[in-house]
Short mmCIF file of C-alpha atoms in Angstrom, two decimals:
data_model
loop_
_atom_site.label_atom_id
_atom_site.label_comp_id
_atom_site.label_asym_id
_atom_site.label_seq_id
_atom_site.Cartn_x
_atom_site.Cartn_y
_atom_site.Cartn_z
CA UNK A 1 107.02 129.43 57.24
CA UNK A 2 105.93 125.86 56.62
CA UNK A 3 108.10 123.86 54.83
CA UNK A 4 107.02 123.41 51.02
CA UNK A 5 105.55 119.85 50.06
CA UNK A 6 106.09 118.41 46.21
CA UNK A 7 102.93 119.22 45.71
CA UNK A 8 103.01 122.96 46.53
CA UNK A 9 106.47 123.17 44.69
CA UNK A 10 104.96 121.58 41.50
CA UNK A 11 101.64 123.98 41.94
CA UNK A 12 103.83 127.19 42.24
CA UNK A 13 105.65 126.13 39.30
CA UNK A 14 102.55 125.93 37.22
CA UNK A 15 101.38 129.89 38.46
CA UNK A 16 104.69 130.96 37.85
CA UNK A 17 104.45 129.81 34.18
CA UNK A 18 100.91 130.92 34.05
CA UNK A 19 101.81 134.61 35.12
CA UNK A 20 105.18 134.50 32.97
CA UNK A 21 103.29 133.67 29.81
CA UNK A 22 100.89 136.66 29.24
CA UNK A 23 101.73 140.18 28.08
CA UNK A 24 100.24 142.86 30.44
CA UNK A 25 100.82 146.68 29.92
CA UNK A 26 101.56 147.35 33.55
CA UNK A 27 103.97 145.29 35.61
CA UNK A 28 103.24 141.55 37.10
CA UNK A 29 105.78 140.54 39.66
CA UNK A 30 108.50 142.42 37.86
CA UNK A 31 112.12 142.36 39.30
CA UNK A 32 111.01 145.42 41.71
CA UNK A 33 109.20 142.66 43.47
CA UNK A 34 111.16 141.24 46.21
CA UNK A 35 112.17 137.85 45.41
CA UNK A 36 110.53 136.25 48.42
CA UNK A 37 107.28 138.10 47.48
CA UNK A 38 107.15 137.30 43.82
CA UNK A 39 105.93 133.85 43.90
CA UNK A 40 103.01 135.11 45.70
CA UNK A 41 102.30 138.09 43.06
CA UNK A 42 102.32 134.91 40.42
CA UNK A 43 100.06 132.80 42.67
CA UNK A 44 97.25 135.62 42.72
CA UNK A 45 97.66 136.25 38.88
CA UNK A 46 97.52 132.77 37.94
CA UNK A 47 93.80 132.90 40.11
CA UNK A 48 92.94 136.06 38.11
CA UNK A 49 94.20 134.64 34.70
CA UNK A 50 92.42 131.71 34.74
CA UNK A 51 89.00 133.09 35.84
CA UNK A 52 89.46 135.58 33.39
CA UNK A 53 90.22 133.05 30.62
CA UNK A 54 86.81 131.53 31.58
CA UNK A 55 84.71 134.33 31.13
CA UNK A 56 86.75 135.08 28.07
CA UNK A 57 86.25 131.58 26.19
CA UNK A 58 84.39 132.54 23.19
CA UNK A 59 84.57 128.74 22.39
CA UNK A 60 82.34 127.81 25.01
CA UNK A 61 78.67 128.26 25.79
CA UNK A 62 77.75 130.88 28.29
CA UNK A 63 76.33 128.60 30.49
CA UNK A 64 79.35 126.58 30.43
CA UNK A 65 81.37 129.78 31.55
CA UNK A 66 78.89 130.67 34.25
CA UNK A 67 79.54 126.75 35.59
CA UNK A 68 83.25 127.16 35.30
CA UNK A 69 83.31 130.47 37.15
CA UNK A 70 80.76 129.17 40.04
CA UNK A 71 83.04 126.33 40.38
CA UNK A 72 86.15 128.49 40.69
CA UNK A 73 83.94 130.62 43.04
CA UNK A 74 83.17 127.46 44.97
CA UNK A 75 87.06 126.18 45.13
CA UNK A 76 88.06 129.52 46.58
CA UNK A 77 85.65 129.35 49.22
CA UNK A 78 86.52 125.72 49.79
CA UNK A 79 90.20 126.99 50.22
CA UNK A 80 89.40 129.76 52.83
CA UNK A 81 87.34 127.18 54.57
CA UNK A 82 90.51 125.23 55.14
CA UNK A 83 89.25 122.23 52.72
CA UNK A 84 92.50 121.03 50.91
CA UNK A 85 92.36 122.21 47.29
CA UNK A 86 92.81 119.99 44.46
CA UNK A 87 93.66 122.45 41.67
CA UNK A 88 97.19 123.68 41.60
CA UNK A 89 96.16 127.31 41.05
CA UNK A 90 94.49 126.95 44.91
CA UNK A 91 97.16 124.67 46.10
CA UNK A 92 99.72 127.75 45.41
CA UNK A 93 96.89 130.58 46.18
CA UNK A 94 96.19 128.43 49.70
CA UNK A 95 99.64 129.34 50.51
CA UNK A 96 99.50 133.04 49.97
CA UNK A 97 96.38 133.16 51.75
CA UNK A 98 97.91 131.47 55.12
CA UNK A 99 101.39 133.57 54.71
CA UNK A 100 99.57 136.93 54.27
CA UNK A 101 96.38 136.18 56.03
CA UNK A 102 94.31 137.52 52.98
CA UNK A 103 90.87 138.37 53.13
CA UNK A 104 88.28 136.47 50.48
CA UNK A 105 86.31 139.66 49.94
CA UNK A 106 88.51 141.11 46.85
CA UNK A 107 88.96 137.48 45.38
CA UNK A 108 84.98 137.30 45.35
CA UNK A 109 84.67 141.09 43.95
CA UNK A 110 87.25 139.78 41.16
CA UNK A 111 85.21 136.88 40.41
CA UNK A 112 81.60 139.56 40.45
CA UNK A 113 83.19 141.24 37.79
CA UNK A 114 84.37 137.98 35.52
CA UNK A 115 80.78 136.63 35.91
CA UNK A 116 79.33 139.86 34.43
CA UNK A 117 81.88 139.83 31.83
CA UNK A 118 80.58 136.68 30.51
CA UNK A 119 77.26 137.97 29.15
CA UNK A 120 79.53 140.35 26.70
CA UNK A 121 76.50 142.95 27.35
CA UNK A 122 78.74 145.70 29.31
CA UNK A 123 76.53 148.67 29.26
CA UNK A 124 76.95 151.44 31.75
CA UNK A 125 74.55 154.49 31.72
CA UNK A 126 76.60 156.74 34.59
CA UNK A 127 80.51 157.17 35.46
CA UNK A 128 79.11 156.00 38.93
CA UNK A 129 77.72 152.75 37.19
CA UNK A 130 80.93 152.16 35.51
CA UNK A 131 82.92 152.73 38.83
CA UNK A 132 80.70 149.88 40.25
CA UNK A 133 82.48 147.47 37.86
CA UNK A 134 86.05 148.91 38.35
CA UNK A 135 85.41 148.27 41.93
CA UNK A 136 85.32 144.68 41.06
CA UNK A 137 87.62 143.89 38.25
CA UNK A 138 90.33 146.63 39.36
CA UNK A 139 90.30 147.77 43.18
CA UNK A 140 90.77 144.37 44.43
CA UNK A 141 94.13 143.52 42.34
CA UNK A 142 95.66 146.87 44.12
CA UNK A 143 94.04 145.88 47.56
CA UNK A 144 95.88 142.26 47.31
CA UNK A 145 99.15 143.76 46.24
CA UNK A 146 99.37 146.20 49.30
CA UNK A 147 98.29 143.12 51.78
CA UNK A 148 101.41 141.18 50.20
CA UNK A 149 103.29 144.27 51.53
CA UNK A 150 101.80 144.43 54.91
CA UNK A 151 99.48 147.55 54.02
CA UNK A 152 95.78 147.06 55.06
CA UNK A 153 94.61 150.61 56.15
CA UNK A 154 91.72 152.40 54.59
CA UNK A 155 93.78 155.58 53.42
CA UNK A 156 96.05 153.67 51.35
CA UNK A 157 93.68 151.32 49.89
CA UNK A 158 91.59 154.21 48.74
CA UNK A 159 94.80 155.46 46.89
CA UNK A 160 95.34 152.36 45.59
CA UNK A 161 91.77 152.61 44.23
CA UNK A 162 92.43 155.58 42.51
CA UNK A 163 95.28 153.99 40.72
CA UNK A 164 93.72 150.84 39.80
CA UNK A 165 90.56 152.38 38.43
CA UNK A 166 92.53 154.86 36.37
CA UNK A 167 94.72 152.07 34.89
CA UNK A 168 91.34 150.15 34.08
CA UNK A 169 89.91 153.34 32.41
CA UNK A 170 93.02 153.35 30.06
CA UNK A 171 92.92 149.39 29.62
CA UNK A 172 89.10 150.14 28.29
CA UNK A 173 90.54 152.83 25.96
CA UNK A 174 93.33 150.22 24.59
CA UNK A 175 90.84 147.46 23.89
CA UNK A 176 87.86 149.92 22.55
CA UNK A 177 87.87 148.57 19.19
CA UNK A 178 87.91 144.89 20.48
CA UNK A 179 85.22 145.37 23.24
CA UNK A 180 82.69 147.34 20.98
CA UNK A 181 82.81 144.70 18.42
CA UNK A 182 81.50 142.23 21.38
CA UNK A 183 78.97 144.56 22.08
CA UNK A 184 81.11 145.83 25.18
CA UNK A 185 80.76 149.55 25.85
CA UNK A 186 82.58 151.11 28.38
CA UNK A 187 81.81 154.35 27.84
CA UNK A 188 78.93 155.64 30.03
CA UNK A 189 76.17 156.32 27.83
CA UNK A 190 75.23 159.55 29.66
CA UNK A 191 78.39 161.02 28.03
CA UNK A 192 76.63 160.38 24.66
CA UNK A 193 74.29 162.89 22.68
CA UNK A 194 70.85 163.66 24.00
CA UNK A 195 69.54 161.56 20.91
CA UNK A 196 71.50 158.42 22.57
CA UNK A 197 71.78 155.70 19.89
CA UNK A 198 70.06 152.43 21.04
CA UNK A 199 73.30 150.28 20.33
CA UNK A 200 76.23 152.91 21.06
CA UNK A 201 78.88 149.99 20.43
CA UNK A 202 77.87 149.99 16.76
CA UNK A 203 77.81 153.53 16.55
CA UNK A 204 81.01 154.32 18.09
CA UNK A 205 82.65 151.50 15.64
CA UNK A 206 81.62 153.88 12.98
CA UNK A 207 81.87 157.18 14.34
CA UNK A 208 85.24 158.15 14.93
CA UNK A 209 84.66 161.60 16.01
CA UNK A 210 82.19 160.88 18.67
CA UNK A 211 84.28 157.78 19.92
CA UNK A 212 87.21 160.30 20.00
CA UNK A 213 85.27 162.74 22.14
CA UNK A 214 84.45 159.64 24.71
CA UNK A 215 88.24 158.72 24.80
CA UNK A 216 89.55 161.93 25.52
CA UNK A 217 86.85 162.41 28.41
CA UNK A 218 87.64 159.01 29.88
CA UNK A 219 91.30 159.88 29.39
CA UNK A 220 91.02 162.84 31.62
CA UNK A 221 88.99 160.84 34.18
CA UNK A 222 92.09 158.50 34.15
CA UNK A 223 94.67 161.17 34.58
CA UNK A 224 92.39 162.55 37.46
CA UNK A 225 92.35 159.62 39.27
CA UNK A 226 96.20 158.93 38.69
CA UNK A 227 96.74 162.47 40.46
CA UNK A 228 94.64 161.77 43.43
CA UNK A 229 96.78 158.34 43.83
CA UNK A 230 100.16 159.75 42.93
CA UNK A 231 100.98 160.05 46.61
CA UNK A 232 100.56 156.04 47.25
CA UNK A 233 104.46 155.22 46.56
CA UNK A 234 105.43 158.09 49.21
CA UNK A 235 103.44 156.35 51.74
CA UNK A 236 105.09 152.77 51.14
CA UNK A 237 108.74 151.53 51.70
CA UNK A 238 111.23 149.42 50.14
CA UNK A 239 110.62 147.95 46.68
CA UNK A 240 106.85 148.52 46.15
CA UNK A 241 107.64 152.11 46.18
CA UNK A 242 109.67 151.32 42.68
CA UNK A 243 106.90 149.16 41.78
CA UNK A 244 104.30 151.93 42.12
CA UNK A 245 106.02 154.66 40.59
CA UNK A 246 107.15 152.22 37.42
CA UNK A 247 103.16 151.73 37.30
CA UNK A 248 102.43 155.60 37.25
CA UNK A 249 105.24 156.25 34.48
CA UNK A 250 103.84 153.73 32.60
CA UNK A 251 100.16 154.97 32.95
CA UNK A 252 101.53 158.55 32.02
CA UNK A 253 103.33 157.07 28.58
CA UNK A 254 100.36 155.26 27.53
CA UNK A 255 98.27 158.65 28.00
CA UNK A 256 100.52 160.37 25.87
CA UNK A 257 100.64 157.61 23.28
CA UNK A 258 96.54 157.42 23.54
CA UNK A 259 97.00 161.65 22.92
CA UNK A 260 99.23 161.37 19.73
CA UNK A 261 96.77 158.97 18.01
CA UNK A 262 94.22 161.77 18.55
CA UNK A 263 92.29 159.68 21.03
CA UNK A 264 91.35 157.37 17.79
CA UNK A 265 91.92 153.98 19.08
CA UNK A 266 90.38 152.00 16.40
CA UNK A 267 93.53 152.48 14.27
CA UNK A 268 94.93 149.90 16.45
CA UNK A 269 95.55 148.85 20.30
CA UNK A 270 98.34 151.21 21.78
CA UNK A 271 100.68 149.62 23.81
CA UNK A 272 104.26 150.11 25.43
CA UNK A 273 107.16 148.87 23.77
CA UNK A 274 110.19 146.89 25.95
CA UNK A 275 112.18 150.07 25.53
CA UNK A 276 109.13 151.90 27.10
CA UNK A 277 108.79 149.61 29.83
CA UNK A 278 112.57 150.01 30.59
CA UNK A 279 112.34 153.63 30.34
CA UNK A 280 109.60 153.52 33.11
CA UNK A 281 111.65 151.11 35.24
CA UNK A 282 114.35 153.86 35.11
CA UNK A 283 112.23 156.80 36.07
CA UNK A 284 110.96 154.78 38.60
CA UNK A 285 114.57 154.12 40.24
CA UNK A 286 115.69 157.51 39.26
CA UNK A 287 112.36 159.30 41.17
CA UNK A 288 113.26 156.89 44.21
CA UNK A 289 116.47 157.97 45.01
CA UNK A 290 115.20 161.77 44.78
CA UNK A 291 112.99 160.94 47.46
#
């Protein structure tokens, strides 16, 4: 391994601070991740978080946000071409890319999703259309995590895609109120009644009964995808197995929490408490010892 330069040390301090400063529903570089890999999680997360912040910065004009994302993509491509990066996030990321021989494809797909988000006009006609988006916004994350642990085969990646897609669907449900207020609708319009409203976002903000129906359907899809991907922890070794079990446990907790709200997430954004996170961690360790 290359000896860390002062520049890299400073850059990794920055990415670690970015990753540590954001609340997430599911673990990001948690204590289950081996110490030697944890910094690389921070490096990946800082890349994603910064791009996501560009896309969501309502204080900037659309054109400026698109320009920032285009520049972020340019810096990504230059990093993969071996051009020495200047931004701390790419200084840190270049170390992870070299260490694990990461592909540019999942990073590029993530930027496709963030660019799509800038327009605040997310509307999807069918379930397949929605999965086009999750293949860019969610699946690449799991693919990159697997790569950090040396797994690159299609079978494990598919199981990871199922889990990541499920987590994204759950996140859409959690954020429904905020997204709908911004004109974003992550419920396929094909699921709406035949006399579909022209503006489903504004309709769902006032029609709680209809929204609950769509949330229930979306949650059913998420549960099915989690079921399809549930064998992934048994196909990996070490602490990644713990991490995956914790993620699945937290997803199950969140599903139950949404069900207890009678699927009405307009009442407030459901999230897990610190105690629930701890319980998920305990479940992950307990299950791992049994298998």
